[in-house]
mmCIF file of C-alpha atoms and ligand atoms in Angstrom:
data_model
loop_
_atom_site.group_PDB
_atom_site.id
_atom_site.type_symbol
_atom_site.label_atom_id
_atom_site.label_comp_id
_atom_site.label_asym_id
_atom_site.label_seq_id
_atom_site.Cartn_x
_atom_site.Cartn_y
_atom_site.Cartn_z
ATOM 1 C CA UNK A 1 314.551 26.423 120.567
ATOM 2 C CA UNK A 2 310.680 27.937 120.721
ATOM 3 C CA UNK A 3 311.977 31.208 123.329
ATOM 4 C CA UNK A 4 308.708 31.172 125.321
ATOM 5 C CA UNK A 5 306.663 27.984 126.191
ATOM 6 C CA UNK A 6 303.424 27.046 128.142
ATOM 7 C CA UNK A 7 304.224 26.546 132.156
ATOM 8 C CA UNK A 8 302.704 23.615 132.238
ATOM 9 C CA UNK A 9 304.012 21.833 128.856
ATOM 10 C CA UNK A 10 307.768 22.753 130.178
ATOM 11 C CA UNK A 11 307.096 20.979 132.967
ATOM 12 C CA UNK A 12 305.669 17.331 131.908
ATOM 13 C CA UNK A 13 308.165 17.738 129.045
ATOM 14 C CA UNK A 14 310.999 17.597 131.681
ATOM 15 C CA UNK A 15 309.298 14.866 133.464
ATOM 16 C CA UNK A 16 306.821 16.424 136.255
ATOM 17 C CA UNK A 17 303.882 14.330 135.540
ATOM 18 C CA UNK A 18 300.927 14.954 132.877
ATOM 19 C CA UNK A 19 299.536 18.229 132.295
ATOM 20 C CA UNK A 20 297.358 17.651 135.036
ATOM 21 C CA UNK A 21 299.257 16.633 137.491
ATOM 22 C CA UNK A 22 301.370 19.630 136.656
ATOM 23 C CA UNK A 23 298.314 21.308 137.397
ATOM 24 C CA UNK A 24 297.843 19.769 140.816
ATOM 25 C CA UNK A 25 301.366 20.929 141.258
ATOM 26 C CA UNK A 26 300.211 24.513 140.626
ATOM 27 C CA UNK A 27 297.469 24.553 142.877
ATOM 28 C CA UNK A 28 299.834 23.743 145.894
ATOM 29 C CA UNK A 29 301.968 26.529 144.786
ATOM 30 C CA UNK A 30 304.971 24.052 144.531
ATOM 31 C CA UNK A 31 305.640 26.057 141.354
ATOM 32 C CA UNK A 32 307.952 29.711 141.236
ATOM 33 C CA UNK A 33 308.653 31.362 138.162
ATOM 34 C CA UNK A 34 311.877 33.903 138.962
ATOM 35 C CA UNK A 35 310.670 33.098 142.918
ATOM 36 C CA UNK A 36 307.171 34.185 142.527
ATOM 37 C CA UNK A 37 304.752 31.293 143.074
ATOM 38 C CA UNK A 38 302.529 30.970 139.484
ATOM 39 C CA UNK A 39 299.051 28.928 139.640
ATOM 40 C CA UNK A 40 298.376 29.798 136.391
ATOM 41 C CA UNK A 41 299.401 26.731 134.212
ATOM 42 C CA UNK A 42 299.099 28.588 130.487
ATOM 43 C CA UNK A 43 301.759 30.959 131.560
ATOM 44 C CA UNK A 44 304.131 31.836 129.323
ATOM 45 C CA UNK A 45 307.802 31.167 130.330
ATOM 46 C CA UNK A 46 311.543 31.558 128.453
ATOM 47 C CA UNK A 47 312.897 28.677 130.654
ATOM 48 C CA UNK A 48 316.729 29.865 128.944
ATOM 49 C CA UNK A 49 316.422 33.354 130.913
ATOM 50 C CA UNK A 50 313.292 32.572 134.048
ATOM 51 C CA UNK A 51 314.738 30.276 137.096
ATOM 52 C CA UNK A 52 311.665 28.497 136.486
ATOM 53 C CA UNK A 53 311.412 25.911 140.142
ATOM 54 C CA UNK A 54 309.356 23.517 141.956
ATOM 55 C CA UNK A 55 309.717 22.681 145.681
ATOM 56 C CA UNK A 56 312.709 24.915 145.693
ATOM 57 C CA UNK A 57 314.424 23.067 143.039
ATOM 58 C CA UNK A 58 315.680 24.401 139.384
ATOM 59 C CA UNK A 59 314.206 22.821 136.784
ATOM 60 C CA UNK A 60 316.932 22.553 134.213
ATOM 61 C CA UNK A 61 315.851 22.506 130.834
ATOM 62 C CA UNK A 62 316.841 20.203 128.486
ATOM 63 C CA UNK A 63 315.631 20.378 124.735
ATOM 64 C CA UNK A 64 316.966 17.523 123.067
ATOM 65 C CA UNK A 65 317.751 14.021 124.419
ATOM 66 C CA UNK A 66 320.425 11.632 122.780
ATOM 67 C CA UNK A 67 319.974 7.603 123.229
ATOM 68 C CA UNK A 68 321.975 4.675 122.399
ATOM 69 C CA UNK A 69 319.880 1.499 122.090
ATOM 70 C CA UNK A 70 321.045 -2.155 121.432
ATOM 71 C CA UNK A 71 318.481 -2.669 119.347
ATOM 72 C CA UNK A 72 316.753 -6.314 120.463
ATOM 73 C CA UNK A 73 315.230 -8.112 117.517
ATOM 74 C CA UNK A 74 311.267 -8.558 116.496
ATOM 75 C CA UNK A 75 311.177 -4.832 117.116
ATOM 76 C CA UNK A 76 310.418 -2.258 114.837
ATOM 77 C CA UNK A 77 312.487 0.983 114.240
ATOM 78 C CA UNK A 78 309.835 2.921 113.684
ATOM 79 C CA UNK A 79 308.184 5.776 116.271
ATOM 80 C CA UNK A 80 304.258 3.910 115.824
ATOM 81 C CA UNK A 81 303.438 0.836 114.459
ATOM 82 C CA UNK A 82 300.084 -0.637 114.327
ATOM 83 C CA UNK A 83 301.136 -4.417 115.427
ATOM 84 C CA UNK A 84 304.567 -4.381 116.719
ATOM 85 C CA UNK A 85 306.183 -3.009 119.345
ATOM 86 C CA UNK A 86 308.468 0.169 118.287
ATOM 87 C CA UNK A 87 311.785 1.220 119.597
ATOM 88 C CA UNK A 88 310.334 3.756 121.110
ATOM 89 C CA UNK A 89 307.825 2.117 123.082
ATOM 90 C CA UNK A 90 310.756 0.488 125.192
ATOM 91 C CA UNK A 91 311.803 3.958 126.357
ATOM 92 C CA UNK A 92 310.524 4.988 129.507
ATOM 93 C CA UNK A 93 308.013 8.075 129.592
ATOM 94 C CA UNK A 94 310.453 10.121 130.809
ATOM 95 C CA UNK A 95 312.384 9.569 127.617
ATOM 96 C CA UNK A 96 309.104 9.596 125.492
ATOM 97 C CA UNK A 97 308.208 13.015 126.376
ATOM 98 C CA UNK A 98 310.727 14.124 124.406
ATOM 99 C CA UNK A 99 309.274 12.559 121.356
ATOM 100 C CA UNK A 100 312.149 10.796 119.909
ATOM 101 C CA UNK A 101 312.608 8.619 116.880
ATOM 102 C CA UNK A 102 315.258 6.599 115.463
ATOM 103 C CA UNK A 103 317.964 7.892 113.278
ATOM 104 C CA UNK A 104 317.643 5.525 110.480
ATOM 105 C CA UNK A 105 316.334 1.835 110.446
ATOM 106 C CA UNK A 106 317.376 -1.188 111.441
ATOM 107 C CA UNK A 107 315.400 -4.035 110.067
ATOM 108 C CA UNK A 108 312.862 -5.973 112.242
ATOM 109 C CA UNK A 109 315.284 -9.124 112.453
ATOM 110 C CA UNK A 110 318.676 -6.763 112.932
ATOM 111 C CA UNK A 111 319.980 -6.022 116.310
ATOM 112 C CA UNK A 112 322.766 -3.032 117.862
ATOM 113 C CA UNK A 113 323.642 -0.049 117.674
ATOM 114 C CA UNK A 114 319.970 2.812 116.900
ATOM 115 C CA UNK A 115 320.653 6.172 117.778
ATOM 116 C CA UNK A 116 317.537 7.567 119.276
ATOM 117 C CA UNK A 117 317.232 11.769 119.477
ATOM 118 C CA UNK A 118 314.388 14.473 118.924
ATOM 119 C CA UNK A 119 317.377 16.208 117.107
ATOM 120 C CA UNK A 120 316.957 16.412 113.534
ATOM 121 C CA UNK A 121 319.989 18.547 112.607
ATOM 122 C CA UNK A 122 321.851 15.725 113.918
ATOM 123 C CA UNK A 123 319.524 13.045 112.382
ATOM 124 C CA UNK A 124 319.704 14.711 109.236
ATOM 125 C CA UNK A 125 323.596 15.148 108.904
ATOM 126 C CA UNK A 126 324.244 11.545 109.937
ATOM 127 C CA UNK A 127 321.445 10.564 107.456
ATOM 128 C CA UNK A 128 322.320 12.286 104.185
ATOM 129 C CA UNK A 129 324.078 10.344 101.700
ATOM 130 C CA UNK A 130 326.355 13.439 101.162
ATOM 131 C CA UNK A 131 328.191 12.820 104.377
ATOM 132 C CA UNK A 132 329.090 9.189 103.450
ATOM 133 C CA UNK A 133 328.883 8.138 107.133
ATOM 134 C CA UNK A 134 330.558 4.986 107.510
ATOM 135 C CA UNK A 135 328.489 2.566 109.596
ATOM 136 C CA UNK A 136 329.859 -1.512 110.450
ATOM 137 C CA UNK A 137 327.819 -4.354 110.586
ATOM 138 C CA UNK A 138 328.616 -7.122 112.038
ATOM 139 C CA UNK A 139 327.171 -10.692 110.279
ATOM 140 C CA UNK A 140 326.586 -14.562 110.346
ATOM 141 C CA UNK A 141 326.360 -15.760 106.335
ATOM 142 C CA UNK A 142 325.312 -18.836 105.181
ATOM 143 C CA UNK A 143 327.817 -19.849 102.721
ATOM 144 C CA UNK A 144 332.039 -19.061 102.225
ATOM 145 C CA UNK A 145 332.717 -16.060 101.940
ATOM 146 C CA UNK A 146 336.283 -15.458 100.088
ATOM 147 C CA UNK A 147 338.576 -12.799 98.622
ATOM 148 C CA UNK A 148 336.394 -12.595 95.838
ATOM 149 C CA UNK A 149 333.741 -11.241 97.369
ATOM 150 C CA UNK A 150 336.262 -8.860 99.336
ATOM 151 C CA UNK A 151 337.073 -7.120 96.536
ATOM 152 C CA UNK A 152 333.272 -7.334 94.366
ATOM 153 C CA UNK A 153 332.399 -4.977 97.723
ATOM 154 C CA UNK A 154 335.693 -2.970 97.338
ATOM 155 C CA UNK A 155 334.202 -2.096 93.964
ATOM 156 C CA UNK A 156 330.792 -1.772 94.610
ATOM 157 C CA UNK A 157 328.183 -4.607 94.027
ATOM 158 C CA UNK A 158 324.777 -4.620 91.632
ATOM 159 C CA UNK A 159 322.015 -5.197 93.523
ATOM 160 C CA UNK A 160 318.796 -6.839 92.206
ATOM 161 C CA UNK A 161 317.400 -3.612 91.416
ATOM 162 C CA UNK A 162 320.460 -2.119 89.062
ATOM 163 C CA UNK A 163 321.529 0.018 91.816
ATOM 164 C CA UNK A 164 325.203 -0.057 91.720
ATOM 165 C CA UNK A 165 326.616 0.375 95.624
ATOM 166 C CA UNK A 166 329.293 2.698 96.874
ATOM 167 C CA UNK A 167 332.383 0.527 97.818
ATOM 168 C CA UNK A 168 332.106 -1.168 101.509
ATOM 169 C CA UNK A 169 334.896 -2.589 103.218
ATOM 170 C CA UNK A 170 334.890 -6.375 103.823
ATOM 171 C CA UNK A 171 336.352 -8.170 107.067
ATOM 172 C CA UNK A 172 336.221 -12.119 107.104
ATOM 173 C CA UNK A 173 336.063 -12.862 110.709
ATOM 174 C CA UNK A 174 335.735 -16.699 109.594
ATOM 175 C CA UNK A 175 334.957 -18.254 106.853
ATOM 176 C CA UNK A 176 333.377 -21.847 106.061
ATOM 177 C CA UNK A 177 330.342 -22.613 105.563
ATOM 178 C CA UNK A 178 328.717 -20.089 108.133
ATOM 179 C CA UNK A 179 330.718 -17.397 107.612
ATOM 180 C CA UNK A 180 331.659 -14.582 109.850
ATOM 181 C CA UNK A 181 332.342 -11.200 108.901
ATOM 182 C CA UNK A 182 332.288 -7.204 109.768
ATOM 183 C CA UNK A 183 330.965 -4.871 106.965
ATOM 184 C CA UNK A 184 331.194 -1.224 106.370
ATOM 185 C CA UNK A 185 328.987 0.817 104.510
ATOM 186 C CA UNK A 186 328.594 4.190 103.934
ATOM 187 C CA UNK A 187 325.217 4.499 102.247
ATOM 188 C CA UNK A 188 321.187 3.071 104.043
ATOM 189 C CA UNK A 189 319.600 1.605 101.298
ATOM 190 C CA UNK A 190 316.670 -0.268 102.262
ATOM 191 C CA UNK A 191 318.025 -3.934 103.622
ATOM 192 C CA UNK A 192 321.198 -3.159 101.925
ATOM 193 C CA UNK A 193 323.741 -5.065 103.724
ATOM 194 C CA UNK A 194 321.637 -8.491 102.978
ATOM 195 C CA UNK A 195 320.906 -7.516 99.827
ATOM 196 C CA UNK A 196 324.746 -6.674 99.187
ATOM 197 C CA UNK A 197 325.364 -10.305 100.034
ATOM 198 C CA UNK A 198 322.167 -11.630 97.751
ATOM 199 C CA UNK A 199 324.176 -10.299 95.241
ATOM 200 C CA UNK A 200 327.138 -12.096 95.954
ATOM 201 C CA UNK A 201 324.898 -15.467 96.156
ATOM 202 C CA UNK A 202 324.701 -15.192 100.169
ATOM 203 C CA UNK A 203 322.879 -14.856 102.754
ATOM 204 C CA UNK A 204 322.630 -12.792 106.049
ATOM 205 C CA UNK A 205 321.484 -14.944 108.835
ATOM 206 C CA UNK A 206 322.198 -12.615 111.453
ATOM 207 C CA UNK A 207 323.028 -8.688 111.163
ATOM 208 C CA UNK A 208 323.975 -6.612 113.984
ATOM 209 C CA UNK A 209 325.207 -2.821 113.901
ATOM 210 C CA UNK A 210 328.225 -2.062 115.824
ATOM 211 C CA UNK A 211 328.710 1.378 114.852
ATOM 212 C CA UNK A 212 327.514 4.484 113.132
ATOM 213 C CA UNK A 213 330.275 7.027 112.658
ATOM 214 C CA UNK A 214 332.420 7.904 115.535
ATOM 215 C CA UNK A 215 329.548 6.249 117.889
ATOM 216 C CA UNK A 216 330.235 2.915 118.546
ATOM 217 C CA UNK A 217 327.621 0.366 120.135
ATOM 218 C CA UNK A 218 328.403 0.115 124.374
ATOM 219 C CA UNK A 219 328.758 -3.665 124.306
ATOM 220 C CA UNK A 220 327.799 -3.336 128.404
ATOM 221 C CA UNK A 221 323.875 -2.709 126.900
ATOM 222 C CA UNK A 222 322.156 -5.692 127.291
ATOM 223 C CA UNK A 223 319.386 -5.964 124.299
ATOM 224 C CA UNK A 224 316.321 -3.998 124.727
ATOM 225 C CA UNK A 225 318.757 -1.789 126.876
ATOM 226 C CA UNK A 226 319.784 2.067 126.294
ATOM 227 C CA UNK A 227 321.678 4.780 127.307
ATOM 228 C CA UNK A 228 322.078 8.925 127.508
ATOM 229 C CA UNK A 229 325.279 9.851 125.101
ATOM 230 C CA UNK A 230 327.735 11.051 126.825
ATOM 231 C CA UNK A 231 328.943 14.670 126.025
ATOM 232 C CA UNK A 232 331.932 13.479 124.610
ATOM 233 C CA UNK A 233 330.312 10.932 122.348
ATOM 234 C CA UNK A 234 327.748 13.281 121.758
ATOM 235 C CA UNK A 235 330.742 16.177 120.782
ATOM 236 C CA UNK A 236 332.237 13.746 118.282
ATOM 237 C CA UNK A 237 329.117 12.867 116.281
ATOM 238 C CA UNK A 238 327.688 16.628 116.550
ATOM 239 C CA UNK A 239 331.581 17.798 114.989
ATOM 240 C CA UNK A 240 331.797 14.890 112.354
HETATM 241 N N1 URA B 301 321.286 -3.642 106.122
HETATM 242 C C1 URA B 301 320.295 -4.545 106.212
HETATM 243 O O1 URA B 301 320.134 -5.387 105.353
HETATM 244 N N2 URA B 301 319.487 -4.488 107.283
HETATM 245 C C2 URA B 301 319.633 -3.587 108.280
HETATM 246 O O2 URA B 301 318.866 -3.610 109.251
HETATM 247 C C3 URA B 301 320.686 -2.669 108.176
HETATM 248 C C4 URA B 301 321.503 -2.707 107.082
#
């Protein structure tokens, strides 16, 4: 991380109101820097190595921040977005601070698991197609899905553009006319998991992401809902 950084960004990054209310802060010398009380919000501070505090408490410093969403539907997993609402306008400030974005999209429609993070190292690893992370789906199709189709993913499947896929792993959860099914896939092309079925003849009527790599959706988040990591889920992606 940046060593030294403004007083007053440090603080409304880690949650203690806009610059100027951190400023307000200042002025009633609520603010110590190594137990000397600072007024002067443009100071320069190494929060790693200063006991930066205010009213007597530590402000521990926190860099990065590491969400789980269930991602609701009709939402866009995007960090702006001129007419819909964006994952990350369901965070709360405190979160947004941070400036996060999502690790990968989920279409408008999809729902589950979105990783959320100001991390790109991690974003990055989990996103190249080098690492072949494997991430399941979980899907209603319209139409029977069979053996067949099983094995066409096993192999890898043409889409409508010539791109040949990597091989996914089908599960039928139930098959009939709507279908059930899990999916794994280890590449994000852009809606690939409908268009794997497309080429198959099917369609997705309803996708949801259960997992990406060792993290695996919380089923307690409600839609819309979201989460910290916890260290140990956060451990296993960072080590993957
Ligand atoms: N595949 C899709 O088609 N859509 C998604 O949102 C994710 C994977």
């Amino acid at each position: 991380m940046e060593d030294y950084m403004r007083l007053d960004k440090l603080l409304a990054n880690m949650g203690y109101g806009s610059r100027k209310e951190v400023k307000l802060l200042l002025k009633q010398k609520a603010v110590t820097v190594d137990g000397v009380t600072v007024k002067d919000s443009a100071m320069h501070v190494n929060p790693e190595k200063q006991n930066v505090s205010v009213f007597g408490e530590r402000v521990e410093y926190v860099e990065f921040i590491y969400l789980m969403m269930n991602k609701p539907p009709g939402v866009i997993s995007a960090t702006e977005d001129r007419y819909d609402q964006t994952v990350i306008d369901l965070l709360d400030p405190e979160y947004q601070h941070f400036e996060p974005f999502p690790v990968g999209r989920l279409d408008k429609d999809t729902e589950g698991l979105l990783l959320i993070t100001n991390d790109g190292n991690l974003a990055h690893n989990l996103l190249s197609p080098k690492k072949h992370v494997p991430k399941w789906y979980y899907a209603k199709i319209d139409g029977v899905v069979t053996e067949a189709d099983i094995e066409a993913f096993a192999q890898g499947v043409t889409l409508e553009d010539g791109y040949h896929t990597k091989p996914g792993e089908l599960k039928i959860l139930v098959s009939g006319e709507q279908s059930e099914i899990e999916l794994m896939i280890q590449e994000g092309k852009f809606h690939q998991v409908k268009r794997m079925f497309e080429a198959v003849g099917k369609k997705v009527t309803y996708l949801k992401r259960l997992s990406m790599g060792t993290l695996k959706l919380d089923e307690e988040l409600a839609l819309g809902e979201y989460r910290e990591l916890t260290e140990q889920e956060l451990e296993l992606l960072a080590t993957k």
